[in-house]
XYZ file of C-alpha atoms in Angstrom:
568
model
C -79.506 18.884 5.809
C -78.291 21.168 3.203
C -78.468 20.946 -0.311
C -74.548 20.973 -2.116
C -73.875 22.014 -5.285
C -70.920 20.849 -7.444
C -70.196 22.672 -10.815
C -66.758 20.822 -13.235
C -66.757 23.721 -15.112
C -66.448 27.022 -12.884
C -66.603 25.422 -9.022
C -62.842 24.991 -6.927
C -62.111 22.116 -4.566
C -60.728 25.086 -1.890
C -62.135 24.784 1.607
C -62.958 28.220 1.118
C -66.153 27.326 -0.955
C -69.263 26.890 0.652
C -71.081 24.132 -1.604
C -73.681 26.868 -2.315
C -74.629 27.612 -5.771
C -72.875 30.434 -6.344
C -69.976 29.177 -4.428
C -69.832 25.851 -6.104
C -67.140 22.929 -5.388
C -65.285 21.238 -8.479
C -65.754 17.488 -7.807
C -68.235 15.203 -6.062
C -65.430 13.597 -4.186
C -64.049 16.758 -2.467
C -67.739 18.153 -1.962
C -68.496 14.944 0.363
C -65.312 15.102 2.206
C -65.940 18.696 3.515
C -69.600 18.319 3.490
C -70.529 14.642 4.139
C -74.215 13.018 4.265
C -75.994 16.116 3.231
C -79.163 15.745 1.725
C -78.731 16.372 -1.733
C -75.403 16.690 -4.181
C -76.575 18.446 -7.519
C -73.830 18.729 -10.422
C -73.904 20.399 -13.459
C -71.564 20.961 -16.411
C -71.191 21.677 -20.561
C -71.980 19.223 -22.833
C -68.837 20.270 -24.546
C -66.018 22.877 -24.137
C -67.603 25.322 -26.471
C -71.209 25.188 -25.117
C -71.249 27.952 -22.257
C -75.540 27.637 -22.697
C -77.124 27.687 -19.158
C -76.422 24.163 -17.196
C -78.997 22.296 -15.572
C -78.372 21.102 -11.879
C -78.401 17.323 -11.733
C -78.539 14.524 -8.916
C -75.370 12.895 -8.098
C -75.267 9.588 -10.055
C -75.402 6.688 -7.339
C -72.315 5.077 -8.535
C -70.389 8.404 -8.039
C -71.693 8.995 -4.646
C -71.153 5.434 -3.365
C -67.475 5.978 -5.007
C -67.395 9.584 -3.289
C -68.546 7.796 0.218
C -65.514 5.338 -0.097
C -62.958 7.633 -0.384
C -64.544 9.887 2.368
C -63.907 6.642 4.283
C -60.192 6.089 3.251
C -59.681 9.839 4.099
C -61.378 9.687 7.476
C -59.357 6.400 8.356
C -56.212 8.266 7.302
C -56.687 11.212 9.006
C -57.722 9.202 12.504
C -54.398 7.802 11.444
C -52.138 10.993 11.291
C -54.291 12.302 14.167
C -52.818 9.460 16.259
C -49.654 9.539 14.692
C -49.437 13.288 16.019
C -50.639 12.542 19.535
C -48.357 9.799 20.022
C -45.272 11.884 18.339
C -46.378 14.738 20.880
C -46.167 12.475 23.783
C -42.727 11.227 22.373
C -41.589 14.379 22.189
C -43.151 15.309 25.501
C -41.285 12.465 27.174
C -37.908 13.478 24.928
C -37.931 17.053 26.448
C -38.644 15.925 29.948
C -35.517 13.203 29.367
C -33.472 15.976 27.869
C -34.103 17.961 31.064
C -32.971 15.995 33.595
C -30.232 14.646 31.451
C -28.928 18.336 31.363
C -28.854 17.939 35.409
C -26.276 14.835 35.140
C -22.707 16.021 35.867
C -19.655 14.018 34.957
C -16.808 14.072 37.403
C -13.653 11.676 35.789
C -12.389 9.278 38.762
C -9.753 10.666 40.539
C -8.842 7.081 41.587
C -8.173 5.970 38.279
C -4.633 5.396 36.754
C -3.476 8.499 34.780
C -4.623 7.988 30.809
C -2.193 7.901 28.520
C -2.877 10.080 25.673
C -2.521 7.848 22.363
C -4.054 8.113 18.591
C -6.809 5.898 17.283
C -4.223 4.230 15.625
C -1.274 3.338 17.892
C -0.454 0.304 19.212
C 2.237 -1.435 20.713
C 3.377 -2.842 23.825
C 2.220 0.658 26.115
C -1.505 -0.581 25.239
C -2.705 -3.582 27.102
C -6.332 -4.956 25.826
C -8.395 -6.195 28.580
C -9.139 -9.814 28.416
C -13.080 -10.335 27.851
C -12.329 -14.320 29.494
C -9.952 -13.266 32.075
C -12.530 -11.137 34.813
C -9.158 -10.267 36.032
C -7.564 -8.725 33.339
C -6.856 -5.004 33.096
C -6.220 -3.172 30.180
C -4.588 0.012 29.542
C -6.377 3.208 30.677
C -6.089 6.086 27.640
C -7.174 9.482 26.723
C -7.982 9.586 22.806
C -9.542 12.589 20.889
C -11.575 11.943 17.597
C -14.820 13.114 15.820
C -17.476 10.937 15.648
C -17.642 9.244 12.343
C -20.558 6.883 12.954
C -23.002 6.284 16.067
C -25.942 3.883 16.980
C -27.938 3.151 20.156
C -28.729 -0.819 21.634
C -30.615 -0.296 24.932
C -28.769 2.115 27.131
C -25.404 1.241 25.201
C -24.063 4.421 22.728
C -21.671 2.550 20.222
C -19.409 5.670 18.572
C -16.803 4.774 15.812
C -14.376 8.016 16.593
C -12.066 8.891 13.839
C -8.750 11.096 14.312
C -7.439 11.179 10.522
C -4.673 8.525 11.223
C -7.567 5.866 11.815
C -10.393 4.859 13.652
C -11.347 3.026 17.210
C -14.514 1.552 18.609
C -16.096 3.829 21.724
C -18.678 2.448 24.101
C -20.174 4.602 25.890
C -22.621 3.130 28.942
C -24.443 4.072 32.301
C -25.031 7.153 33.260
C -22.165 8.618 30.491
C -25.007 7.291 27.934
C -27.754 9.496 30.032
C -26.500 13.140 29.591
C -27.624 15.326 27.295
C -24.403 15.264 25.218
C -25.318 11.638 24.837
C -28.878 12.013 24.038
C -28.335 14.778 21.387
C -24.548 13.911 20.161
C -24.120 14.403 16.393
C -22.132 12.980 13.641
C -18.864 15.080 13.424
C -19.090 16.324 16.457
C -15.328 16.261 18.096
C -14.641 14.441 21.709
C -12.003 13.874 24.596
C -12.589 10.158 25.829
C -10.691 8.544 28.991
C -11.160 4.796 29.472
C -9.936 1.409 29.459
C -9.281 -0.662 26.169
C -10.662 -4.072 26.116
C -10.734 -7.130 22.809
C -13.845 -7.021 21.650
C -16.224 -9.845 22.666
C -15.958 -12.867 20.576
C -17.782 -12.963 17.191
C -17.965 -9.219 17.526
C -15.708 -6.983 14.731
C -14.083 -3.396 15.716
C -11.203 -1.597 14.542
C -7.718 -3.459 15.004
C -10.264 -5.760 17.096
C -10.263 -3.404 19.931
C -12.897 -1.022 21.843
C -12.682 1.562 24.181
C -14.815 1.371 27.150
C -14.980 4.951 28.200
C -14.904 5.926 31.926
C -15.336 10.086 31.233
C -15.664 12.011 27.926
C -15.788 15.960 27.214
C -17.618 17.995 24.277
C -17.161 21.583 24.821
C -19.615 23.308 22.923
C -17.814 24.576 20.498
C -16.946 20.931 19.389
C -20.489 20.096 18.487
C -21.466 19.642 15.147
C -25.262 20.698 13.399
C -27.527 18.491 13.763
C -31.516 18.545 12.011
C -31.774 20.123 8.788
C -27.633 21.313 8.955
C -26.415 17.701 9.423
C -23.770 16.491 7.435
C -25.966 13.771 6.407
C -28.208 15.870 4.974
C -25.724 18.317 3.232
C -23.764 15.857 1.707
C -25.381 12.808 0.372
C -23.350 10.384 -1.834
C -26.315 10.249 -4.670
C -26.110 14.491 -5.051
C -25.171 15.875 -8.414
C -20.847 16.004 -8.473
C -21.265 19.648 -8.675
C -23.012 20.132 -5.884
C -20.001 17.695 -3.797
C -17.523 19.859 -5.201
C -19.125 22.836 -4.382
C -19.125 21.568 -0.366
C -15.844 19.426 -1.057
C -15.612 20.595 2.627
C -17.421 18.591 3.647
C -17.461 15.675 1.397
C -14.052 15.236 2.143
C -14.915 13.926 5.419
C -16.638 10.769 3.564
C -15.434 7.363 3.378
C -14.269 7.292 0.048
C -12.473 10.900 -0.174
C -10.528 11.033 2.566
C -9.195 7.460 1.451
C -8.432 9.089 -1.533
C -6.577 11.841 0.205
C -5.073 9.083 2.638
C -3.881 6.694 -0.215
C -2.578 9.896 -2.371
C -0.270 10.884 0.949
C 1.073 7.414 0.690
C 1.889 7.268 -2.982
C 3.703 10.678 -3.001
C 5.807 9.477 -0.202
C 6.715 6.756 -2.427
C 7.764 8.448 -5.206
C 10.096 10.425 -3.070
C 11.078 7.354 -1.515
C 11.907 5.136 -4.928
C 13.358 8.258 -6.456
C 15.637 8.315 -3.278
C 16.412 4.493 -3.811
C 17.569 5.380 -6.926
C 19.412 8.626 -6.271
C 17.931 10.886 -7.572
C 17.782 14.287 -6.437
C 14.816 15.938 -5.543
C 14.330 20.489 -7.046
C 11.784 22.519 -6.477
C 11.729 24.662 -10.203
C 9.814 28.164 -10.229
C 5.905 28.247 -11.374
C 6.231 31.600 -12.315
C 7.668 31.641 -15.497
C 8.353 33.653 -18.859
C 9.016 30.914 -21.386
C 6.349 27.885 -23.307
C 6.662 24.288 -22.887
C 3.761 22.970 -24.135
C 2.354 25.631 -26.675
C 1.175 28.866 -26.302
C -2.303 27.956 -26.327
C -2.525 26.474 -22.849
C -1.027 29.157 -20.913
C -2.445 31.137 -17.835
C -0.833 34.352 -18.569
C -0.933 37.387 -16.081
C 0.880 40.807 -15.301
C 4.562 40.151 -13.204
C 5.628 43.801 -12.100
C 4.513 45.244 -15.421
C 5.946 41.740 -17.589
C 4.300 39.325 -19.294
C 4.889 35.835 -17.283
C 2.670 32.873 -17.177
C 2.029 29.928 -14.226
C 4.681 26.800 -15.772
C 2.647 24.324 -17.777
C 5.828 21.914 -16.733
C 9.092 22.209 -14.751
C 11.275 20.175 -17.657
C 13.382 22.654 -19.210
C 14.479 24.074 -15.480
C 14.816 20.280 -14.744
C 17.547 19.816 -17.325
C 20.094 22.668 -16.031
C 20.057 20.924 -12.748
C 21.863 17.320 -14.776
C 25.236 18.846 -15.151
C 25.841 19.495 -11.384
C 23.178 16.885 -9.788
C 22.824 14.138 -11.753
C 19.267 13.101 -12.171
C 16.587 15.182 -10.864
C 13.032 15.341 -9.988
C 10.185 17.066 -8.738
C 6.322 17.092 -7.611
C 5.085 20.696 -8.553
C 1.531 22.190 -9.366
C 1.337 22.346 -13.166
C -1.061 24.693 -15.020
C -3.008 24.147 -18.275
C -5.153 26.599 -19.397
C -7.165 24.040 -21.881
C -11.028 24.666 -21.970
C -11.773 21.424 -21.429
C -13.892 19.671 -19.368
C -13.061 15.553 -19.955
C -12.667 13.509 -17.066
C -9.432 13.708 -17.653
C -8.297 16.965 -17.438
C -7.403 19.601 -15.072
C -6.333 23.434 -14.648
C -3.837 23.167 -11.780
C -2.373 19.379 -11.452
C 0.422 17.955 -9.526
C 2.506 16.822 -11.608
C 5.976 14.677 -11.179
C 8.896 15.043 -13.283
C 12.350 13.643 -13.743
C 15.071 13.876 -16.199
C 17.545 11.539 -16.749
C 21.536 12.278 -17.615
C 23.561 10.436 -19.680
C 20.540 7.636 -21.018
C 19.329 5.621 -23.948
C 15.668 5.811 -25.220
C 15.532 2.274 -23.802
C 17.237 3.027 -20.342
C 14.151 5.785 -20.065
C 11.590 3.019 -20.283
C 12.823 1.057 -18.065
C 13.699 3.492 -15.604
C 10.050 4.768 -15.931
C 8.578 0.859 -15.674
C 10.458 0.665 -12.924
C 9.501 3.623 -11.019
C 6.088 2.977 -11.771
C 6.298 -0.582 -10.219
C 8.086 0.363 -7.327
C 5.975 2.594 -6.576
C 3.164 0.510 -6.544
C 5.173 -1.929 -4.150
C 5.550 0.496 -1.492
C 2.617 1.820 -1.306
C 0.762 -1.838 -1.280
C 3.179 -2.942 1.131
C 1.317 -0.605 4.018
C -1.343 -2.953 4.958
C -3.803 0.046 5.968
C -3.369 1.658 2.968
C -3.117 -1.835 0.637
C -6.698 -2.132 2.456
C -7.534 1.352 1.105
C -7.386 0.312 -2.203
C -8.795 -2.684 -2.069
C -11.768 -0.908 -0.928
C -12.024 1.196 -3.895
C -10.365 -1.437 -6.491
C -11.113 -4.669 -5.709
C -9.343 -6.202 -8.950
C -6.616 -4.178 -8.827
C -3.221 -6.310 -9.712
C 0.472 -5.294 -9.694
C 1.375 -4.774 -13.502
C 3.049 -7.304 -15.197
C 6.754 -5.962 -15.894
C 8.159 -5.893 -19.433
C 5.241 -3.416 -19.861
C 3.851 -3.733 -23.368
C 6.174 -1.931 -26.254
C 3.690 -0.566 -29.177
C 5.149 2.065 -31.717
C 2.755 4.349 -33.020
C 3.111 3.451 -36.178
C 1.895 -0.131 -35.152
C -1.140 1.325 -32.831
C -2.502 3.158 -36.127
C -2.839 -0.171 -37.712
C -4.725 -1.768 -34.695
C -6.905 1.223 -34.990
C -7.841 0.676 -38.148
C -8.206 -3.471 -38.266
C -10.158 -2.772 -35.259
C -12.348 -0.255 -37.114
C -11.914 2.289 -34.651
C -12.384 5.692 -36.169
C -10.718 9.181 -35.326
C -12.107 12.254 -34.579
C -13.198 12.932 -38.063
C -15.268 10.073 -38.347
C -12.473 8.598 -40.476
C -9.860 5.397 -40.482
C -6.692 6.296 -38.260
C -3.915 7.363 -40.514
C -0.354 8.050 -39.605
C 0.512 11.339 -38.733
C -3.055 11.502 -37.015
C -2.829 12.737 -33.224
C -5.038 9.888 -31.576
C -7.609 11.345 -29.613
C -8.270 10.246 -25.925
C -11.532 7.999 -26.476
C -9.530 6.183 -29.503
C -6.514 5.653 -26.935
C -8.667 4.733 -24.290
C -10.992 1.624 -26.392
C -7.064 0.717 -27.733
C -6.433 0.262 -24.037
C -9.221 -1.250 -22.285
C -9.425 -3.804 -24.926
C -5.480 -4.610 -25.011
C -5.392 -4.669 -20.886
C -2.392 -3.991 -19.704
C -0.060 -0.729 -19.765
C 1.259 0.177 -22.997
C 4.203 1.784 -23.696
C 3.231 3.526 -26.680
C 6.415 4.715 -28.624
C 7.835 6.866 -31.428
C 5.269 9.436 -32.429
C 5.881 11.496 -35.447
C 7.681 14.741 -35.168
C 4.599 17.340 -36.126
C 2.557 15.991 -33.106
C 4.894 16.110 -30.466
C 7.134 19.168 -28.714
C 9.840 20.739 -30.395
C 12.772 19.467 -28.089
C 12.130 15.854 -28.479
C 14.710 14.098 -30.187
C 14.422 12.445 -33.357
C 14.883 8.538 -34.028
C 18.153 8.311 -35.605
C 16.538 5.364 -37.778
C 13.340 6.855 -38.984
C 13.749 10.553 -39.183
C 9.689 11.083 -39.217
C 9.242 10.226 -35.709
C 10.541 10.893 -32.278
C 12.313 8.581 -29.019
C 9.029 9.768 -27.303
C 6.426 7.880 -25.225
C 3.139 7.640 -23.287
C 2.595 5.054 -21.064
C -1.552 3.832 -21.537
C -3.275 2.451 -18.291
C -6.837 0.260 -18.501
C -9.438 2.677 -17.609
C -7.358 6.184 -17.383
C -5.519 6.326 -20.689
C -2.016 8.192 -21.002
C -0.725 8.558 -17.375
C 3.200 9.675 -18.264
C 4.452 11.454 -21.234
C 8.019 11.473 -21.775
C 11.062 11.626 -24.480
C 14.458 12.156 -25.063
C 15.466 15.586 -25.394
C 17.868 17.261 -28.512
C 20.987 17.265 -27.282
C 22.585 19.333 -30.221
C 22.687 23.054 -30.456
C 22.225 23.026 -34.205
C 19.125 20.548 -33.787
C 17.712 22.467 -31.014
C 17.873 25.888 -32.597
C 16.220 24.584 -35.770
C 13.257 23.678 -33.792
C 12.743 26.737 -32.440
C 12.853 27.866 -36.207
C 10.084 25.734 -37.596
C 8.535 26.100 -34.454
C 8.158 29.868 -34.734
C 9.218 30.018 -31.416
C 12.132 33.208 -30.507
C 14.976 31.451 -28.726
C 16.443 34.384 -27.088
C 14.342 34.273 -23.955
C 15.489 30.475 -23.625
C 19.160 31.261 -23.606
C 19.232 29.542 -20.122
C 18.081 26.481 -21.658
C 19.829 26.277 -25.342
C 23.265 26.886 -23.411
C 23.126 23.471 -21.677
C 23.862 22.456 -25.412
C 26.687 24.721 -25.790
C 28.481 23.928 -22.510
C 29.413 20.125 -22.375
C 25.634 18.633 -23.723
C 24.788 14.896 -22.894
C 22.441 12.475 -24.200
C 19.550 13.235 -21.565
C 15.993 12.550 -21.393
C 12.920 12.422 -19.270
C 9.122 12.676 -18.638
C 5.997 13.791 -16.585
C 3.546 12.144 -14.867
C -0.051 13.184 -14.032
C -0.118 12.621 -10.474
C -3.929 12.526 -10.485
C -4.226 10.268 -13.358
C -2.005 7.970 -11.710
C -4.858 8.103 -8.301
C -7.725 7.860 -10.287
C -6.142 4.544 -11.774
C -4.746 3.152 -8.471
C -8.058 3.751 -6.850
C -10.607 3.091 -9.780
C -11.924 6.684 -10.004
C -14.130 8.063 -12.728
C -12.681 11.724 -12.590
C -9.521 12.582 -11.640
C -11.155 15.614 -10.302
C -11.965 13.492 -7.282
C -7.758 12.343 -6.599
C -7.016 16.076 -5.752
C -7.962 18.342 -2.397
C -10.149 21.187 -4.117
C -10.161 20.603 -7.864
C -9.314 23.612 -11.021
C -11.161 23.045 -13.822
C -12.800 24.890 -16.261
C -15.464 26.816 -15.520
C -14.435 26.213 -11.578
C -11.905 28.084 -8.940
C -13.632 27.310 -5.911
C -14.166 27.013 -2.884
């Protein structure tokens, strides 16, 4: 039995030491775990920081080594613990790689005796599929061949249970026998793609599947090239819902094949469908105007400018002005084009490249543009909730979400900056609203979320807004201009009528300090048979992010621009 010494000031708790004196341990504690029951423990430190005079070796207080002793104890139960743990993981594993090996000697041959599949998507149905019935032992149903990627799996017995996905929906596999035994079975991944042949069936009753259906599977393929990582590579672990938004939009790859994205990108399909299909109700005519462009829409300072064949041109920060040549030989037009903003600004809000849909309108009234916009808005809304998959979509991500209640709410600006102020909300310089004041988004957003409904918010004075909006005849300040306000998002559409007067027009390029020469495509619609027109834009994001009760709008596009962010 070996005397150990223990010095606070100069030993180290490293199982390198050897408990001699002049190779010291720190503590008591980790002395008697490498060195239990020894015959002596002798400790010695400073009476104070400063005192480095020679140290005399003490005896281990008794209540120090009987605490020392217990916590040898703990660590000796817990490592008899992890010992086991390890043997029995090692047999596991043993018995595992033995399963894995014979599972890699199980061949599957599809039954030549079986009807020929038909090959359908997860989401068809229809008289050509026949369920089985699971009270009728006689009952047959329809034998299919589906392909997929497994979107969720889990094991109960010798039973695989995969939900396989095929982006136009999703259908119950069960996968039994000896097709649960190979090693494609035994090892199958999340993601990983597969070619299933069986017979579809109701599901038992009580039980819940897809469109209340399964698909007992008779033969299945997964070439090796269809298999997805597994261990440390796993989707699962790549993408995890609570990981930092940069780091999701840095593998939006990937995170697009979650739940909640790619109902996003499902539920966006449907509403730009709609659009085309109410704008089609209503006949008007759908253009697709240029994105390289030469000419300003929405002030200089938000343009992407870049070199076009030794020329100064710029990406279009809207398609409006080439909108409005199309009205004297089509009639009302639209479109759904990228837009481009180069704003430095990084709001929830905002974007760099955006989809944006426009129309304008021939031959209107300020009022006949609300309502046409209310209208398109709400129709809209009525397509797109009248698809029961993608209603369900929505519901999903907004459970309160209503239809808007049509007359939207009519607020002039005028009237917002007194709300503003008796509700003692302040602008952006810490001040009461005043008119003439450009309300800033978190003003505009409170003003909404408290009021509740959309706003049409109306008639903003003629300093804050573009130079081709047309002034109100009665008030000479302002312009027929207006944003529509949604709970939660803010300004979704922007939208005016336009100056349809030569004189008027040119006189806002003037005070504008904006050359009209390069617009002489535009100003002559004014000189060759002009019309009362008008028209607007609306962020097709902002419009998603609303619908489907998203924070960011950066989530309600496929691989968002931003500042500070061009890829992947």
């Amino acid at each position: 039995m070996a005397t150990i010494y223990i010095d606070e000031d100069v030993g180290k708790d490293e199982p390198t030491q050897l408990g001699t004196e002049e190779s010291p341990y720190k503590t008591l504690q980790f002395a008697y775990i490498q060195r239990p029951a020894e015959a002596q423990y002798l400790i010695r430190k400073s009476e104070n920081a400063d005192n480095e005079v020679a140290k005399e070796w003490k005896p281990a207080a008794k209540s120090a080594l009987k605490k020392a002793v217990n916590l040898f104890e703990q660590h000796k139960k817990k490592a008899a613990k992890e010992q086991e743990l390890a043997i029995r993981r090692k047999k596991e594993e043993e018995v595992r790689q033995k399963v894995l090996e014979e599972a890699k000697a199980i061949v599957l041959e599809e039954d030549a005796s079986l009807p020929a599949p038909v090959k359908i998507k997860l989401s068809d149905v229809g008289d050509h599929i026949k369920l089985r019935d699971t009270q009728d032992p006689e009952s047959k149903g329809t034998r299919v061949r589906v392909v997929g990627r497994v979107h969720r799996e889990r094991k109960q017995k010798d039973v695989l249970f995969i939900t396989l996905r095929d982006g136009y929906g999703q259908m119950q596999v069960v996968i039994a026998g000896k097709l649960a035994k190979t090693y494609d079975a035994l090892t199958l991944t999340r993601e990983t793609s597969m070619e299933i042949f069986g017979e579809m069936r109701e599901v038992p009753p009580g039980a819940r599947a897809p469109l209340n259906r399964e698909l007992h599977a008779d033969f299945y393929k997964i070439p090796n090239h269809w298999k997805a990582a597994g261990g440390d590579d796993a989707i699962t672990n790549r993408v995890q819902a609570d990981a930092e938004h940069a780091t999701l939009l840095d593998l939006r790859h990937l995170t697009l094949r979650g739940d909640v994205a790619s109902s996003i990108m499902l539920v966006r399909d449907a509403v730009e469908f709609a659009f085309s299909q109410a704008y089609r109700e209503i006949q008007i005519r759908k253009v697709s105007p240029p994105a390289l462009v030469q000419t300003q829409v929405e002030g200089g300072g938000s343009l992407f400018k870049f070199d076009y064949y030794k020329e100064e041109a710029y990406l279009t920060q809207s398609s409006q002005l080439y909108l409005e040549t199309c009205l004297p030989s089509m009639g009302a037009v639209y479109c759904i084009e990228k837009s481009f903003r180069a704003e430095k600004s990084l709001t929830r809000r905002h974007l760099s490249e955006f989809t944006h849909i426009e129309a304008e309108l021939d031959f209107i009234s300020f009022d006949d543009l609300l309502e046409h916009i209310e209208h398109i808005m709400c129709r809209v809304l009525e397509l797109v909730m009248a698809d029961p998959v993608i209603a369900e979509k929505v519901k999903d991500m907004n459970p309160d979400f209503k239809m808007p209640e049509r007359p939207f709410m009519r607020m002039k600006y005028s009237d917002a900056i007194a709300w503003l102020q008796e509700h003692e909300i302040l602008n952006e310089d810490n001040e009461p609203h005043k008119f003439g004041d450009d309300i800033a988004e978190a003003a505009e957003r409170k003003m909404t979320d408290i009021i509740n409904k959309p706003i049409f918010l109306t008639h903003f004075p003629t300093a804050i807004k573009a130079f081709y909006m047309q002034r109100d005849p009665e008030d000479e300040r302002v312009t027929e201009s207006v944003d529509c306000l949604m709970p939660g998002v803010g300004e979704i559409v922007g939208g005016s009528m336009r100056m349809d007067k030569f004189e008027d027009l040119m006189g806002a390029f003037g005070r504008e300090g904006i050359d009209p020469e390069a617009y002489y495509w535009y100003t002559d619609q004014r000189k060759y048979g002009s019309s009362p027109h008008g028209g607007y834009g609306l962020g097709f994001e902002r419009f998603l992010a609303w619908l489907c009760k998203q924070h960011t709008v950066r989530d309600c596009c496929l691989y968002p621009r931003y500042f500070g962010r061009c890829k992947p």
